[in-house]
Coordinates of C-alpha atoms in Angstrom, one line a residue:
Chain A
X1382 CA 0.0 0.0 0.0
X1383 CA 2.9 2.4 0.9
X1384 CA 4.5 1.6 -2.4
X1385 CA 1.3 2.5 -4.3
X1386 CA 1.1 5.9 -2.5
X1387 CA 4.9 6.4 -3.2
X1388 CA 4.2 5.9 -7.0
X1389 CA 1.3 8.3 -6.9
X1390 CA 3.4 11.0 -5.1
X1391 CA 6.3 10.4 -7.6
X1392 CA 3.9 10.9 -10.6
X1393 CA 2.4 14.0 -9.1
X1394 CA 5.8 15.5 -8.4
X1395 CA 6.9 14.6 -11.9
X1396 CA 3.9 16.3 -13.4
X1397 CA 4.4 19.4 -11.3
X1398 CA 8.1 19.4 -12.1
X1399 CA 7.4 19.1 -15.9
X1400 CA 4.9 21.9 -15.9
X1401 CA 7.1 24.2 -13.9
X1402 CA 10.0 23.5 -16.3
X1403 CA 8.0 24.0 -19.4
X1404 CA 6.8 27.5 -18.6
X1405 CA 9.5 29.3 -20.7
X1406 CA 8.6 27.1 -23.7
X1407 CA 5.0 28.1 -23.5
X1408 CA 5.5 31.9 -23.0
X1409 CA 7.9 34.6 -23.9
X1410 CA 6.2 37.1 -21.6
X1411 CA 9.3 38.6 -19.9
X1412 CA 7.3 40.1 -17.0
X1413 CA 5.7 36.8 -16.0
X1414 CA 8.9 34.9 -16.4
X1415 CA 10.5 37.4 -14.1
X1416 CA 7.9 37.2 -11.4
X1417 CA 7.9 33.5 -11.6
X1418 CA 11.7 33.5 -11.3
X1419 CA 11.3 35.6 -8.2
X1420 CA 8.9 33.0 -6.9
X1421 CA 11.6 30.4 -7.3
X1422 CA 14.1 32.4 -5.3
X1423 CA 11.5 32.6 -2.4
X1424 CA 10.9 28.9 -2.7
X1425 CA 14.6 28.3 -1.9
X1426 CA 14.4 30.4 1.2
X1427 CA 11.2 29.0 2.4
X1428 CA 12.6 25.4 2.1
X1429 CA 14.9 26.4 4.8
X1430 CA 12.2 28.2 6.8
X1431 CA 10.1 25.0 6.6
X1432 CA 12.9 22.9 8.1
X1433 CA 13.6 25.5 10.7
X1434 CA 10.1 26.4 11.7
X1435 CA 7.8 23.6 10.5
X1436 CA 10.1 20.8 11.5
X1437 CA 12.5 21.9 14.1
X1438 CA 10.0 24.4 15.7
X1439 CA 12.6 27.3 15.8
X1440 CA 11.6 30.8 14.9
X1441 CA 13.9 33.2 13.0
X1442 CA 13.0 36.8 12.5
X1443 CA 16.2 37.7 10.6
X1444 CA 16.4 35.5 7.5
X1445 CA 16.2 38.5 5.3
X1446 CA 19.7 39.4 6.6
X1447 CA 21.2 36.0 5.4
X1448 CA 19.4 36.6 2.1
X1449 CA 21.1 40.0 1.9
X1450 CA 24.4 38.7 3.0
X1451 CA 24.4 36.1 0.1
X1452 CA 23.4 38.8 -2.4
X1453 CA 26.0 41.4 -1.4
X1454 CA 28.7 38.9 -1.0
X1455 CA 28.1 37.3 -4.4
X1456 CA 27.7 40.6 -6.0
X1457 CA 30.8 42.1 -4.5
X1458 CA 33.2 39.3 -5.4
X1459 CA 31.9 39.1 -8.9
X1460 CA 31.8 42.8 -9.7
X1461 CA 34.8 44.1 -7.7
X1462 CA 37.2 41.0 -7.6
X1463 CA 36.0 39.8 -11.0
X1464 CA 35.5 36.2 -9.7
X1465 CA 33.4 33.9 -11.8
X1466 CA 29.7 33.7 -10.8
X1467 CA 30.0 30.1 -9.6
X1468 CA 32.6 31.4 -7.0
X1469 CA 30.1 34.1 -6.0
X1470 CA 27.4 31.5 -5.2
X1471 CA 30.0 29.5 -3.2
X1472 CA 31.1 32.5 -1.2
X1473 CA 27.4 33.4 -0.5
X1474 CA 26.7 29.9 0.7
X1475 CA 29.8 29.7 2.9
X1476 CA 29.4 33.0 4.4
X1477 CA 25.8 32.7 5.3
X1478 CA 26.3 29.1 6.8
X1479 CA 29.3 30.7 8.9
X1480 CA 27.1 33.6 9.8
X1481 CA 24.3 31.2 10.8
X1482 CA 26.7 29.2 12.9
X1483 CA 28.0 32.2 14.9
X1484 CA 24.6 33.5 15.5
X1485 CA 23.0 30.1 16.4
X1486 CA 25.8 28.7 18.8
X1487 CA 25.3 31.2 21.6
X1488 CA 21.5 31.8 21.1
X1489 CA 20.5 28.1 20.8
X1490 CA 22.4 27.1 24.0
X1491 CA 19.6 29.0 25.7
X1492 CA 16.0 27.9 25.9
X1493 CA 12.9 29.8 24.9
X1494 CA 12.7 32.6 22.4
X1495 CA 16.3 33.6 22.5
X1496 CA 16.8 32.6 18.9
X1497 CA 13.9 34.8 17.8
X1498 CA 15.3 37.8 19.7
X1499 CA 18.8 37.3 18.6
X1500 CA 17.7 36.8 14.9
X1501 CA 15.5 39.9 15.1
X1502 CA 18.5 41.9 16.4
X1503 CA 20.8 40.3 13.8
X1504 CA 18.3 41.4 11.0
X1505 CA 18.4 45.0 12.2
X1506 CA 22.2 45.2 12.6
X1507 CA 22.6 43.8 9.1
X1508 CA 20.0 46.2 7.7
X1509 CA 22.0 49.1 9.2
X1510 CA 25.3 47.4 7.9
X1511 CA 23.8 47.2 4.4
X1512 CA 22.9 50.9 4.4
X1513 CA 26.2 52.1 6.1
X1514 CA 28.8 49.7 4.5
X1515 CA 29.0 51.9 1.5
X1516 CA 32.3 50.4 0.4
X1517 CA 30.8 47.0 -0.1
X1518 CA 27.1 47.4 -0.4
X1519 CA 26.8 50.8 -2.2
X1520 CA 24.9 52.2 0.7
X1521 CA 21.2 53.2 0.4
X1522 CA 21.5 53.4 -3.3
X1523 CA 22.4 49.8 -3.6
X1524 CA 24.6 48.0 -6.1
X1525 CA 23.7 48.0 -9.8
X1526 CA 25.3 46.5 -12.9
X1527 CA 25.6 43.0 -11.3
X1528 CA 26.4 40.6 -14.3
X1529 CA 24.1 37.8 -15.1
X1530 CA 25.0 34.3 -14.1
X1531 CA 27.5 32.6 -16.4
X1532 CA 28.8 29.1 -16.9
X1533 CA 32.2 28.5 -18.6
X1534 CA 32.0 32.0 -20.2
X1535 CA 28.3 31.6 -21.5
X1536 CA 26.2 34.3 -19.9
X1537 CA 22.7 33.2 -18.9
X1538 CA 20.9 36.5 -20.0
X1539 CA 17.5 35.5 -21.2
X1540 CA 14.4 35.7 -19.0
X1541 CA 13.8 31.9 -19.7
X1542 CA 17.4 31.0 -18.9
X1543 CA 17.3 32.8 -15.5
X1544 CA 14.0 31.1 -14.8
X1545 CA 15.4 27.7 -15.5
X1546 CA 18.6 28.5 -13.5
X1547 CA 16.7 29.5 -10.4
X1548 CA 14.1 26.7 -10.6
X1549 CA 16.9 24.1 -11.0
X1550 CA 18.5 25.5 -7.9
X1551 CA 15.0 25.3 -6.2
X1552 CA 14.6 21.8 -7.3
X1553 CA 17.9 20.8 -5.9
X1554 CA 17.2 22.6 -2.6
X1555 CA 13.8 20.9 -2.3
X1556 CA 15.4 17.6 -3.0
X1557 CA 17.9 18.1 -0.2
X1558 CA 15.1 19.3 2.2
X1559 CA 13.0 16.3 1.4
X1560 CA 15.8 13.8 1.8
X1561 CA 16.5 15.4 5.1
X1562 CA 13.0 15.3 6.6
X1563 CA 12.6 11.6 5.6
X1564 CA 15.9 10.7 7.4
X1565 CA 17.1 10.2 11.0
X1566 CA 17.9 13.9 11.1
X1567 CA 14.3 14.8 10.0
X1568 CA 12.9 12.5 12.7
X1569 CA 15.1 14.3 15.3
X1570 CA 13.9 17.7 14.2
X1571 CA 10.4 16.6 14.7
X1572 CA 11.2 14.9 18.0
X1573 CA 12.7 18.1 19.4
X1574 CA 9.7 20.0 18.3
X1575 CA 7.4 17.5 20.0
X1576 CA 9.3 17.2 23.4
X1577 CA 12.8 18.4 24.3
X1578 CA 12.9 16.1 27.3
X1579 CA 11.8 13.2 25.1
X1580 CA 14.5 14.1 22.4
X1581 CA 17.2 14.1 25.0
X1582 CA 16.1 10.8 26.3
X1583 CA 16.7 9.5 22.8
X1584 CA 20.3 10.6 22.8
X1585 CA 19.7 13.6 20.7
X1586 CA 22.0 16.5 21.1
X1587 CA 19.5 19.4 21.0
X1588 CA 21.9 22.2 20.5
X1589 CA 23.7 20.5 17.8
X1590 CA 20.4 19.7 16.0
X1591 CA 19.2 23.1 16.2
X1592 CA 22.5 24.7 15.1
X1593 CA 22.6 22.4 12.1
X1594 CA 19.1 23.2 11.0
X1595 CA 19.7 26.9 11.4
X1596 CA 22.9 26.8 9.5
X1597 CA 21.2 24.9 6.5
X1598 CA 18.4 27.5 6.4
X1599 CA 20.7 30.3 6.6
X1600 CA 22.8 28.7 3.7
X1601 CA 19.6 28.3 1.5
X1602 CA 18.7 32.0 2.1
X1603 CA 22.3 32.8 1.0
X1604 CA 22.0 30.8 -2.1
X1605 CA 18.7 32.6 -2.9
X1606 CA 20.4 36.0 -2.2
X1607 CA 23.3 35.2 -4.7
X1608 CA 20.6 34.1 -7.4
X1609 CA 18.5 37.1 -6.8
X1610 CA 21.5 39.5 -7.1
X1611 CA 22.6 38.1 -10.5
X1612 CA 19.3 37.6 -12.0
X1613 CA 17.9 41.0 -11.1
X1614 CA 21.2 42.8 -11.6
X1615 CA 20.5 45.4 -8.9
X1616 CA 20.2 45.0 -5.1
X1617 CA 19.4 47.7 -2.3
X1618 CA 19.0 47.3 1.5
X1619 CA 15.1 47.6 1.2
X1620 CA 15.1 44.1 -0.4
X1621 CA 16.5 42.5 2.7
X1622 CA 14.6 44.5 5.5
X1623 CA 12.7 43.2 8.5
X1624 CA 9.6 43.3 6.4
X1625 CA 11.0 40.6 4.2
X1626 CA 11.9 38.5 7.3
X1627 CA 8.4 38.7 8.5
X1628 CA 6.9 37.8 5.1
X1629 CA 9.2 34.6 5.2
X1630 CA 7.8 33.7 8.6
X1631 CA 4.3 34.3 7.2
X1632 CA 5.1 31.9 4.4
X1633 CA 6.2 29.2 6.9
X1634 CA 3.0 29.8 9.1
X1635 CA 0.7 29.9 6.2
X1636 CA 2.4 26.9 4.8
X1637 CA 1.9 24.8 8.1
X1638 CA 4.2 22.5 10.0
X1639 CA 5.7 19.0 9.1
X1640 CA 5.5 19.8 5.4
X1641 CA 7.5 21.2 2.5
X1642 CA 4.7 21.3 0.0
X1643 CA 2.6 23.6 2.3
X1644 CA 5.3 26.2 2.7
X1645 CA 6.3 26.0 -1.0
X1646 CA 2.7 26.8 -2.0
X1647 CA 2.5 29.5 0.5
X1648 CA 5.6 31.1 -0.9
X1649 CA 4.2 30.9 -4.3
X1650 CA 0.9 32.5 -3.3
X1651 CA 2.3 35.3 -1.1
X1652 CA 5.1 36.1 -3.7
X1653 CA 2.5 36.4 -6.4
X1654 CA 0.0 38.6 -4.6
X1655 CA 1.7 41.9 -5.4
X1656 CA 2.3 40.8 -9.0
X1657 CA -1.1 39.2 -9.6
X1658 CA -1.3 40.8 -13.1
X1659 CA 1.5 38.6 -14.3
X1660 CA -0.6 35.6 -14.2
X1661 CA -4.1 36.9 -14.2
X1662 CA -4.8 38.2 -17.7
X1663 CA -6.9 41.3 -17.8
X1664 CA -6.2 42.5 -14.3
X1665 CA -5.8 46.2 -14.6
X1666 CA -2.7 48.1 -13.6
X1667 CA -4.6 50.2 -11.1
X1668 CA -6.0 47.0 -9.3
X1669 CA -2.4 45.7 -9.0
X1670 CA -1.2 49.1 -7.6
X1671 CA -4.1 48.9 -5.1
X1672 CA -3.1 45.4 -4.1
X1673 CA 0.6 46.5 -3.5
X1674 CA -0.5 49.5 -1.5
X1675 CA -2.4 47.2 0.8
X1676 CA 0.2 44.3 0.6
X1677 CA 0.9 44.2 4.4
X1678 CA -2.7 44.2 5.2
X1679 CA -3.4 41.4 2.7
X1680 CA -0.6 39.4 4.2
X1681 CA -1.9 40.0 7.7
X1682 CA -5.5 39.3 6.8
X1683 CA -4.4 36.0 5.0
X1684 CA -2.5 34.9 8.1
X1685 CA -5.4 35.6 10.5
X1686 CA -7.9 33.9 8.1
X1687 CA -5.6 30.8 7.9
X1688 CA -5.3 30.7 11.8
X1689 CA -9.0 31.0 12.2
X1690 CA -10.4 28.9 9.3
X1691 CA -7.5 26.5 8.2
X1692 CA -5.8 25.2 11.3
X1693 CA -2.4 23.7 10.4
X1694 CA -2.1 26.0 7.3
X1695 CA -2.0 24.7 3.9
X1696 CA -0.2 21.5 5.0
X1697 CA -2.9 20.8 7.5
X1698 CA -5.6 21.3 4.9
X1699 CA -3.6 18.9 2.4
X1700 CA -3.4 16.3 5.2
X1701 CA -7.2 16.4 5.9
X1702 CA -7.8 15.9 2.1
X1703 CA -5.3 13.0 2.0
X1704 CA -6.9 11.4 5.2
X1705 CA -10.4 11.6 3.6
X1706 CA -9.1 10.2 0.4
X1707 CA -7.5 7.1 2.2
X1708 CA -10.5 6.4 4.3
X1709 CA -13.0 6.4 1.4
Chain B
X985 CA 31.7 -4.6 40.1
X986 CA 28.3 -2.9 40.1
X987 CA 26.9 -1.4 36.9
X988 CA 25.8 1.8 38.7
X989 CA 27.4 3.3 41.7
X990 CA 25.6 6.3 43.4
X991 CA 27.7 8.0 46.1
X992 CA 26.6 10.7 48.4
X993 CA 24.4 12.5 45.9
X994 CA 22.9 15.7 47.2
X995 CA 20.6 17.9 45.3
X996 CA 19.1 21.1 47.0
X997 CA 16.6 23.6 45.7
X998 CA 16.9 26.7 47.8
X999 CA 16.5 25.7 51.4
X1000 CA 15.0 22.3 50.5
X1001 CA 17.3 19.4 50.2
X1002 CA 15.5 17.2 47.7
X1003 CA 18.1 14.4 47.7
X1004 CA 20.4 14.2 50.8
X1005 CA 23.6 12.2 50.6
X1006 CA 22.1 9.2 48.8
X1007 CA 24.2 6.2 48.1
X1008 CA 23.4 2.8 46.5
X1009 CA 24.6 0.3 43.9
X1010 CA 22.9 -1.4 41.1
X1011 CA 24.2 -4.7 40.0
X1012 CA 24.1 -5.9 36.4
X1013 CA 21.0 -8.1 35.6
X1014 CA 18.8 -7.0 38.5
X1015 CA 15.5 -5.0 38.8
X1016 CA 16.0 -2.4 41.5
X1017 CA 13.2 -0.2 42.8
X1018 CA 13.3 3.1 44.3
X1019 CA 10.3 3.8 46.6
X1020 CA 9.1 6.4 49.0
X1021 CA 6.3 8.8 49.9
X1022 CA 5.4 11.7 47.6
X1023 CA 8.1 14.3 47.8
X1024 CA 10.8 11.8 48.9
X1025 CA 13.1 13.0 46.1
X1026 CA 12.7 9.9 43.7
X1027 CA 12.2 11.9 40.5
X1028 CA 15.0 14.3 41.5
X1029 CA 17.3 11.4 42.0
X1030 CA 16.3 10.0 38.6
X1031 CA 17.0 13.3 36.9
X1032 CA 20.5 13.4 38.5
X1033 CA 21.3 9.9 37.4
X1034 CA 20.4 10.7 33.8
X1035 CA 22.0 14.2 33.8
X1036 CA 18.6 16.0 33.3
X1037 CA 19.7 17.7 36.6
X1038 CA 23.0 18.2 38.3
X1039 CA 23.8 17.3 42.0
X1040 CA 25.6 19.7 44.3
X1041 CA 27.6 17.0 45.7
X1042 CA 28.3 13.4 45.1
X1043 CA 29.1 11.2 42.1
X1044 CA 27.4 8.8 39.7
X1045 CA 29.7 6.1 38.2
X1046 CA 28.4 4.0 35.4
X1047 CA 30.3 0.9 34.3
X1048 CA 33.3 2.2 36.3
X1049 CA 33.2 5.7 34.7
X1050 CA 32.2 9.0 36.5
X1051 CA 29.3 10.4 34.4
X1052 CA 28.2 13.0 36.9
X1053 CA 29.0 15.9 34.7
X1054 CA 28.2 14.2 31.3
X1055 CA 25.6 15.7 29.1
X1056 CA 22.2 13.9 28.9
X1057 CA 22.6 12.6 25.3
X1058 CA 26.0 11.3 25.9
X1059 CA 24.7 9.2 28.8
X1060 CA 21.9 7.8 26.6
X1061 CA 24.6 6.8 24.0
X1062 CA 26.7 5.2 26.6
X1063 CA 23.7 2.8 27.4
X1064 CA 21.4 4.5 30.0
X1065 CA 17.8 5.1 29.0
X1066 CA 14.9 6.5 30.8
X1067 CA 11.2 7.1 30.7
X1068 CA 9.3 10.0 32.3
X1069 CA 6.6 10.3 35.1
X1070 CA 4.5 12.4 32.7
X1071 CA 5.2 10.8 29.4
X1072 CA 7.3 12.8 27.0
X1073 CA 6.2 11.2 23.7
X1074 CA 6.3 12.8 20.3
X1075 CA 2.5 13.3 20.0
X1076 CA 2.3 14.1 16.3
X1077 CA 4.6 11.2 15.2
X1078 CA 3.3 7.7 14.9
X1079 CA 4.0 5.0 17.5
X1080 CA 6.6 3.4 15.2
X1081 CA 8.3 6.7 14.5
X1082 CA 8.5 7.4 18.2
X1083 CA 10.4 4.1 18.7
X1084 CA 12.6 4.9 15.5
X1085 CA 13.3 8.2 17.2
X1086 CA 14.7 6.3 20.1
X1087 CA 17.2 4.5 17.8
X1088 CA 18.8 7.8 17.2
X1089 CA 21.2 7.0 20.0
X1090 CA 22.6 3.9 18.2
X1091 CA 22.6 5.1 14.6
X1092 CA 24.9 7.4 12.8
X1093 CA 23.6 8.9 9.5
X1094 CA 24.1 12.6 9.8
X1095 CA 22.8 15.6 8.0
X1096 CA 25.2 15.5 5.1
X1097 CA 24.7 11.8 4.4
X1098 CA 20.9 12.2 4.8
X1099 CA 20.8 15.2 2.5
X1100 CA 22.4 13.2 -0.2
X1101 CA 20.3 10.0 0.6
X1102 CA 23.4 7.8 0.5
X1103 CA 22.5 4.1 0.1
X1104 CA 23.8 3.1 3.5
X1105 CA 21.5 5.7 5.3
X1106 CA 18.5 4.1 3.4
X1107 CA 19.7 0.7 4.6
X1108 CA 20.1 1.9 8.2
X1109 CA 16.7 3.5 8.0
X1110 CA 15.2 0.3 6.9
X1111 CA 16.9 -1.7 9.7
X1112 CA 15.7 0.8 12.3
X1113 CA 12.2 0.6 11.1
X1114 CA 12.3 -3.3 11.3
X1115 CA 13.9 -3.3 14.8
X1116 CA 11.4 -0.7 16.0
X1117 CA 8.5 -2.9 14.9
X1118 CA 10.0 -5.7 16.8
X1119 CA 10.1 -3.6 20.0
X1120 CA 6.6 -2.4 19.5
X1121 CA 5.5 -6.1 19.5
X1122 CA 7.7 -6.8 22.5
X1123 CA 5.7 -4.4 24.6
X1124 CA 2.4 -5.5 23.0
X1125 CA 1.8 -2.6 20.7
X1126 CA 2.3 -4.2 17.4
X1127 CA -1.2 -3.1 16.3
X1128 CA -0.6 0.6 17.1
X1129 CA 2.4 1.2 14.8
X1130 CA 0.8 3.7 12.6
X1131 CA -1.4 5.5 15.2
X1132 CA -0.2 9.0 16.3
X1133 CA 1.1 8.9 19.8
X1134 CA -1.5 11.5 20.8
X1135 CA -4.3 9.2 19.9
X1136 CA -3.2 6.3 22.1
X1137 CA -4.7 5.4 25.5
X1138 CA -2.8 6.5 28.6
X1139 CA -1.7 2.9 29.7
X1140 CA -0.3 2.1 26.2
X1141 CA 1.5 5.4 26.0
X1142 CA 3.6 4.3 29.0
X1143 CA 4.5 1.1 27.2
X1144 CA 5.3 3.0 24.1
X1145 CA 7.8 5.1 26.0
X1146 CA 9.4 2.0 27.3
X1147 CA 9.7 0.8 23.7
X1148 CA 11.3 4.1 22.7
X1149 CA 13.7 3.8 25.5
X1150 CA 14.5 0.2 24.6
X1151 CA 15.4 1.4 21.0
X1152 CA 18.5 3.1 22.4
X1153 CA 19.7 -0.4 23.3
X1154 CA 20.3 0.3 27.1
X1155 CA 22.3 -1.6 29.4
X1156 CA 20.5 0.2 32.2
X1157 CA 16.9 1.2 31.9
X1158 CA 15.4 3.7 34.3
X1159 CA 11.6 3.8 34.5
X1160 CA 9.8 6.7 36.4
X1161 CA 6.6 5.3 37.7
X1162 CA 5.7 3.1 34.6
X1163 CA 2.5 1.8 36.4
X1164 CA 1.0 5.3 37.3
X1165 CA -2.5 5.3 35.9
X1166 CA -2.5 1.7 34.8
X1167 CA -5.3 -0.7 35.7
X1168 CA -4.6 -4.1 37.2
X1169 CA -4.5 -5.9 34.0
X1170 CA -2.2 -3.3 32.4
X1171 CA 0.0 -3.4 35.4
X1172 CA 0.5 -7.2 35.3
X1173 CA 1.2 -6.9 31.5
X1174 CA 3.8 -4.2 32.5
X1175 CA 5.4 -6.7 35.0
X1176 CA 5.6 -9.3 32.3
X1177 CA 7.2 -6.8 29.9
X1178 CA 9.8 -5.8 32.7
X1179 CA 10.8 -9.5 33.0
X1180 CA 11.1 -9.9 29.2
X1181 CA 13.3 -6.7 29.2
X1182 CA 15.5 -7.9 31.9
X1183 CA 15.9 -11.3 30.2
X1184 CA 17.0 -9.5 27.0
X1185 CA 19.9 -8.1 29.0
X1186 CA 19.0 -4.8 30.4
X1187 CA 19.3 -3.9 34.0
X1188 CA 16.2 -2.0 35.3
X1189 CA 15.9 0.7 37.9
X1190 CA 12.2 1.5 38.6
X1191 CA 10.6 4.3 40.6
X1192 CA 7.2 3.2 41.6
X1193 CA 4.2 3.9 43.9
X1194 CA 2.4 0.6 43.1
X1195 CA 3.7 -1.5 46.1
X1196 CA 2.2 -4.7 44.5
X1197 CA 4.2 -4.2 41.5
X1198 CA 7.4 -3.3 43.4
X1199 CA 7.3 -6.2 45.7
X1200 CA 6.5 -8.6 42.8
X1201 CA 9.2 -7.6 40.3
X1202 CA 12.1 -6.1 42.2
X1203 CA 15.2 -7.9 43.4
X1204 CA 16.2 -5.0 45.7
X1205 CA 14.5 -1.9 47.0
X1206 CA 15.9 1.4 48.0
X1207 CA 13.5 3.5 50.3
X1208 CA 13.8 7.2 50.3
X1209 CA 12.1 9.6 52.7
X1210 CA 12.4 13.3 52.5
X1211 CA 15.5 13.0 50.4
X1212 CA 17.3 10.5 52.6
X1213 CA 17.9 6.8 52.1
X1214 CA 16.1 5.1 55.1
X1215 CA 16.3 1.5 54.0
X1216 CA 17.8 -0.8 51.3
X1217 CA 17.4 -4.6 50.8
X1218 CA 15.2 -7.3 49.3
X1219 CA 11.4 -6.9 49.2
X1220 CA 10.7 -9.2 52.2
X1221 CA 12.9 -7.3 54.6
X1222 CA 11.8 -3.9 53.4
X1223 CA 8.2 -4.9 54.1
X1224 CA 9.0 -5.5 57.8
X1225 CA 11.5 -2.5 58.2
X1226 CA 10.1 -0.3 61.0
X1227 CA 11.7 2.8 59.4
X1228 CA 9.8 2.2 56.2
X1229 CA 6.5 1.5 57.9
X1230 CA 6.9 4.7 59.8
X1231 CA 7.7 6.8 56.7
X1232 CA 4.8 5.4 54.9
X1233 CA 2.1 5.5 57.7
X1234 CA 3.5 8.3 59.8
X1235 CA 5.2 7.9 63.2
X1236 CA 2.2 7.6 65.5
X1237 CA 0.4 4.9 63.5
X1238 CA 3.6 3.0 63.4
X1239 CA 3.8 2.9 67.1
X1240 CA 0.4 1.5 67.2
X1241 CA 1.1 -1.2 64.9

């Protein structure tokens, strides 16, 4: 029976993957491809948020900072040092992982909400650093003219190419995340979320576990930052503010716990809201501008509505549907 | 040589001495009970033995090694497992997954190997699932494998916690009031399970209120009262010990007996 379910899931994932990858073949609409590329970037970050929040039960209010560190680090080494793009990606991942480790080690030794507080402070410190560190970040004006990603001297400069690049990275990240949650490590994350005393009695090193998950989620955000910087070509501090950190938490909450699919869907929905005209034909420009003006309120109302009417978020709803299906 | 040597362990909370210079030994292969009235310091002592708490004074030696200052997860990996008075299960996980989590202590696939889904991690995972299924059947929960822990009846949750502790392959198993809230049938099933566990090679220390169970299963008993050890010995002698009777019934009633 399990095998049957596995096959169904594999077919479903294959179909979703095929349709995601065929988008650039079906449309040449640059605006739509750009918005969907941006969705892919957020999917990469939210995969880490899902591990951290949905599985390990830890809250970070500072992931936009890792997103920013990845973006600035990658942009800097490529534009200033003239390093190849792949090196920029590597630097972004290594720096954010190291930053995550430095932040997580002291704050995760303590119980309670110290991680949330520490990440909140870290996010603010980095936001100021992005604005003030003009030598590296270009200050409030940001950095522009960041070159497109390139492989072996071939520049990926088309909207479709960027889309494929970002979604390939997203697929790799989701594969890693789904491998993790189905493993001993994933069980340990769920266990420490369920009962810390119980997890300790199973021989789990709670601090070590939390630090590892945090480092992975920081590195995913760093990778996303690097991709964003090179695909968009321009970065500035506002892209990596507290507002973005909160949006990422909103995606994790709306997506629900113990799930990757839920948070990914939430990332797709919440990223698309301000760019609804990219996928809904005929939606007027002024309607979209109204949505953008009320963006925060839309997010807030969405979260409140989910908490009131859809307990467990999208993942909870999916599980209820699956349970109904299997009872028959 | 004894498997566990507890020497002069003292734990204070402010002005209260919860455990006061307690010493005893646990020999390999026995079932040893720790009893005492409410507030005697039994659970505190348990927490100290498993490094969930630290003593102000005294040492705990396990298999000849001083483990007093070890971290809890190292102690588990070294072979001491425990259960809790108020069960600490992973409610959203199935019974089988709970037991598989216990195998964390004796498996080794880390984050990197898991992220890459290396073949040996998949194999290890399959072995853990099979062994965990066996342990569930050992405690009589074979039919509950796929049920979320939260949905299980109270008595069975205690058995599930024991199965999870066994998954760590303990040489020494510490059970904190395993019979609390169990009915008579469940308690006798628990006694059977304890014998099977001992016969598989684990030494057992049990904190328990249920005197019937304690007198039936234990080879030796330590009696605590207000943090101090007041008696130690086989069940027959403990039952007749005047200090124990006094502690349980109060001084005056003891005089009348």
